[in-house]
Short mmCIF file of C-alpha atoms in Angstrom, two decimals:
data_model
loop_
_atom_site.label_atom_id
_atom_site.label_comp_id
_atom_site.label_asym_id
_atom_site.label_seq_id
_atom_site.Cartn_x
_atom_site.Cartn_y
_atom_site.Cartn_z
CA UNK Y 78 -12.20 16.17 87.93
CA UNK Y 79 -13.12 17.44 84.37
CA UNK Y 80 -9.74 17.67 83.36
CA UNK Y 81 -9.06 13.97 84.49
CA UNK Y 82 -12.25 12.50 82.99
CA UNK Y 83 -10.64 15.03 79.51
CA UNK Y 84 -7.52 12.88 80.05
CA UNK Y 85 -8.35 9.34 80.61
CA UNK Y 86 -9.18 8.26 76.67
CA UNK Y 87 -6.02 9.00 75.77
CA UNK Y 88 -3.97 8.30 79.09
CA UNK Y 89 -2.15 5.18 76.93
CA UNK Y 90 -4.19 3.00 79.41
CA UNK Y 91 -5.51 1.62 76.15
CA UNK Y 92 -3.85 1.80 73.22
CA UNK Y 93 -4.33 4.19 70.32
CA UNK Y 94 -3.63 3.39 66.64
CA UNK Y 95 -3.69 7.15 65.68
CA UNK Y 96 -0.28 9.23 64.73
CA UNK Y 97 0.22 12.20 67.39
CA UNK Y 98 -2.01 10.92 69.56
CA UNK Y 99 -0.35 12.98 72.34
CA UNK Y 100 -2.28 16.00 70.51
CA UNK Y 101 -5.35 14.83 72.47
CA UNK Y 102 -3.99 15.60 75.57
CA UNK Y 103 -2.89 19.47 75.17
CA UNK Y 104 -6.75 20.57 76.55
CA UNK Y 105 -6.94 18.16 79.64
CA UNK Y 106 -3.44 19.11 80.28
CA UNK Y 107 -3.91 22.60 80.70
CA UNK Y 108 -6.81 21.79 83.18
CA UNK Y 109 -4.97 19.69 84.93
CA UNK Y 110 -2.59 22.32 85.62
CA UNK Y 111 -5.57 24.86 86.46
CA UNK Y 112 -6.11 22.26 88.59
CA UNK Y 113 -3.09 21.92 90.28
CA UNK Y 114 -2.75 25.50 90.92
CA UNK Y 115 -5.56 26.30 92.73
CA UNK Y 116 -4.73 23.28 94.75
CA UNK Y 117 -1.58 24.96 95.20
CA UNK Y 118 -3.55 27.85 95.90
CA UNK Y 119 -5.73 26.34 98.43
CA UNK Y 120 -2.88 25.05 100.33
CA UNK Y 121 -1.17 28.26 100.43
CA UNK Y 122 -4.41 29.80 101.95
CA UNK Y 123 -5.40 27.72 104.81
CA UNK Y 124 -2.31 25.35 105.30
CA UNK Y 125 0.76 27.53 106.41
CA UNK Y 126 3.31 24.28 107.31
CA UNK Y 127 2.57 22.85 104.00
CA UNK Y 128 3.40 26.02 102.05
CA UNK Y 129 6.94 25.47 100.85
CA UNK Y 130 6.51 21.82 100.48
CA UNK Y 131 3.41 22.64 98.23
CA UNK Y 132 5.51 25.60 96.62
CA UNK Y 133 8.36 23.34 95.58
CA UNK Y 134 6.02 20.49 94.48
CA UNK Y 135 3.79 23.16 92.28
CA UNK Y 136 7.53 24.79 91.07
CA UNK Y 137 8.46 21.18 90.01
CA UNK Y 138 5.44 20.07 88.22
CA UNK Y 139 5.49 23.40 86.05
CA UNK Y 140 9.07 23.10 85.08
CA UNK Y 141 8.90 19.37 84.26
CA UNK Y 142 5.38 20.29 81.94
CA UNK Y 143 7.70 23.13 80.69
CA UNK Y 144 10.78 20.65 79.44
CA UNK Y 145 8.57 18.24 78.16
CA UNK Y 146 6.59 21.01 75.87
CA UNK Y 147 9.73 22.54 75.08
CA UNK Y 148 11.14 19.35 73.74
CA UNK Y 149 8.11 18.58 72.24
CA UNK Y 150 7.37 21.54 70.01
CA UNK Y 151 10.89 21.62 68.41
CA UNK Y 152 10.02 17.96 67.20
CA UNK Y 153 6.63 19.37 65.70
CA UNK Y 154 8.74 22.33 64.33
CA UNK Y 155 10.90 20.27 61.95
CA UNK Y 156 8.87 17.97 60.07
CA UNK Y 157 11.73 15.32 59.41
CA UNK Y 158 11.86 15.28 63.18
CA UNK Y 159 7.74 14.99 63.84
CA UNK Y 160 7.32 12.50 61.05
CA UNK Y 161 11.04 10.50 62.92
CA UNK Y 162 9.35 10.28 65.92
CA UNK Y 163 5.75 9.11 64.60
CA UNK Y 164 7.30 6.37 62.62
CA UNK Y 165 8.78 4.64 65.66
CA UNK Y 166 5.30 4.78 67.02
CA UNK Y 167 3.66 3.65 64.15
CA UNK Y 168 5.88 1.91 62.31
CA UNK Y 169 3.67 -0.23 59.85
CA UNK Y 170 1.73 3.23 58.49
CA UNK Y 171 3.08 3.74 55.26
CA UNK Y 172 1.14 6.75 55.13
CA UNK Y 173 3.33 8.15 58.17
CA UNK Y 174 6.45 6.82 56.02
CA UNK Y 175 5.12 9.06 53.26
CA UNK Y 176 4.71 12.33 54.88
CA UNK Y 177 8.61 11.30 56.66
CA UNK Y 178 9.66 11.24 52.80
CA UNK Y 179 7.59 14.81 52.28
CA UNK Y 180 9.52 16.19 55.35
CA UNK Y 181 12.98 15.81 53.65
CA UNK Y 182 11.49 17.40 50.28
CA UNK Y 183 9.79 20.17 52.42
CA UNK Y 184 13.06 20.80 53.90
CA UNK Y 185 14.40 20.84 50.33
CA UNK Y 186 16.31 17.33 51.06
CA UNK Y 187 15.38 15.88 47.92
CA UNK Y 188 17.45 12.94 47.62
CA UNK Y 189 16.72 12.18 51.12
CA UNK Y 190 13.20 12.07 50.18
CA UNK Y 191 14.09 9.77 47.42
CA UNK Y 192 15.75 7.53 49.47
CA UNK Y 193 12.81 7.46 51.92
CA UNK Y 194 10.11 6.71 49.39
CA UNK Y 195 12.23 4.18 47.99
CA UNK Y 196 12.78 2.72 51.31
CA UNK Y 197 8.48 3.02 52.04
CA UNK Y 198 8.22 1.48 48.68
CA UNK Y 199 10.33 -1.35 49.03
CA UNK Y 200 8.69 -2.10 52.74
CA UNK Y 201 5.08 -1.48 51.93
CA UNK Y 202 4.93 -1.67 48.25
CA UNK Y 203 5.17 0.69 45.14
CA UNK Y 204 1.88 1.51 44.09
CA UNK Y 205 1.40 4.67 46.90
CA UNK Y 206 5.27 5.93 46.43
CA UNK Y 207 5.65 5.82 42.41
CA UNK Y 208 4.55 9.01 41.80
CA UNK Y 209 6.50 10.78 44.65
CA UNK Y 210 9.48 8.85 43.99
CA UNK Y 211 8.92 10.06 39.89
CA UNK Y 212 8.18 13.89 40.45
CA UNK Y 213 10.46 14.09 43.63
CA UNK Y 214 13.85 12.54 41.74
CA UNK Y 215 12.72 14.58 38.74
CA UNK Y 216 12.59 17.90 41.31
CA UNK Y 217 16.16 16.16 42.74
CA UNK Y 218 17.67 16.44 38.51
CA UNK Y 219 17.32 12.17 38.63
CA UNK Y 220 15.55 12.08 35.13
CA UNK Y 221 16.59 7.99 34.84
CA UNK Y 222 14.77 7.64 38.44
CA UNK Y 223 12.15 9.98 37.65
CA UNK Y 224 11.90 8.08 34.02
CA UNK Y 225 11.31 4.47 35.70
CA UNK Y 226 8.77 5.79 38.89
CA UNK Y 227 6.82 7.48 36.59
CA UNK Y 228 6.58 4.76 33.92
CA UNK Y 229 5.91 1.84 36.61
CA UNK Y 230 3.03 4.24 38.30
CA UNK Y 231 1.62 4.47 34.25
CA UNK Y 232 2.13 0.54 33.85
CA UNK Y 233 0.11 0.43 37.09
CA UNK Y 234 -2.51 3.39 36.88
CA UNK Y 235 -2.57 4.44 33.14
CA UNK Y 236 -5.43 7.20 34.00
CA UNK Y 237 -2.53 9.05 36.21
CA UNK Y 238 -2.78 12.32 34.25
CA UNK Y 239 -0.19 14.12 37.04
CA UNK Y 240 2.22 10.94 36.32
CA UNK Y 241 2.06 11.14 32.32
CA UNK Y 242 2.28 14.56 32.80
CA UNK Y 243 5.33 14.77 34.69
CA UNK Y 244 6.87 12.07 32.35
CA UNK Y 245 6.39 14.11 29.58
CA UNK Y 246 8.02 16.55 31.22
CA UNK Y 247 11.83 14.81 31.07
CA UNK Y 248 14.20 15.23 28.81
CA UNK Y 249 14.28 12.70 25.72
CA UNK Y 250 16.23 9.42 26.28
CA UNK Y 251 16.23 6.17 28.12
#
């Protein structure tokens, strides 16, 4: 009953605006499957015609839980995949679109990070991707891109110490 009552605020009855909101439910689900096997345990004790059915139906639970984590860790393992997945589910965060863009550099994909700041910048506006779009295409060997990001965040936010910095940083021209 306690693991139920864990499970029910984030059982998608209602929805959640919060990224990985799935992450709730890894303590209720492990009660739940206490749960289900000492009721599996219960039935093996005292009800001896209902022991393979209950078997089977405890056998099938457990590898279905087992898939599903499986699958779901290796998209938390790769951070292009994690940050993928949380997009579709929360598509108008650009702070999700972000951390998809820091994935790819992570991963040392840097002018797929590029592209997917440019692409977060272009759907949700500059001002939060300048700077990643200026030190990541400078990291990427981009110096025109960097050169342009980094001057529009300084147009923007002339205080940015890390964006004059990194401007200063390129090689003369343009």
């Amino acid at each position: 009953a306690l693991a139920l009552c864990a499970w029910l605020p984030v059982a998608g009855l209602v929805p959640m605006k919060r990224a990985i909101a799935d992450s709730y439910l890894l303590i209720p689900w492990l009660g739940c499957a206490i749960a289900l096997i000492d009721i599996g345990r219960v039935v093996l004790l005292h009800a001896r015609r209902l022991r393979r059915p209950a078997l089977a139906l405890v056998a099938a639970v457990l590898v279905a839980w087992a898939a599903i984590a499986h699958v779901q860790a290796r998209i938390w393992a790769d951070p292009i995949q994690l940050w993928t997945a949380t997009l579709i589910h929360e598509p108008d965060s650009p702070q999700i679109c972000r951390l998809l863009g820091h994935g790819h550099s992570e991963l040392g994909d840097l002018t797929g990070a590029v592209r997917v700041y440019e692409a977060c910048a272009s759907r949700f506006g500059a001002d939060i991707f300048a700077n990643n779009l200026g030190i990541t295409a400078f990291l990427a060997g981009d110096y025109e891109r960097a050169r342009h990001w980094l001057r529009w965040q300084l147009d923007h936010h002339p205080e940015d110490a890390r964006a004059a910095a990194w401007l200063a940083r390129l090689p003369p021209g343009g």
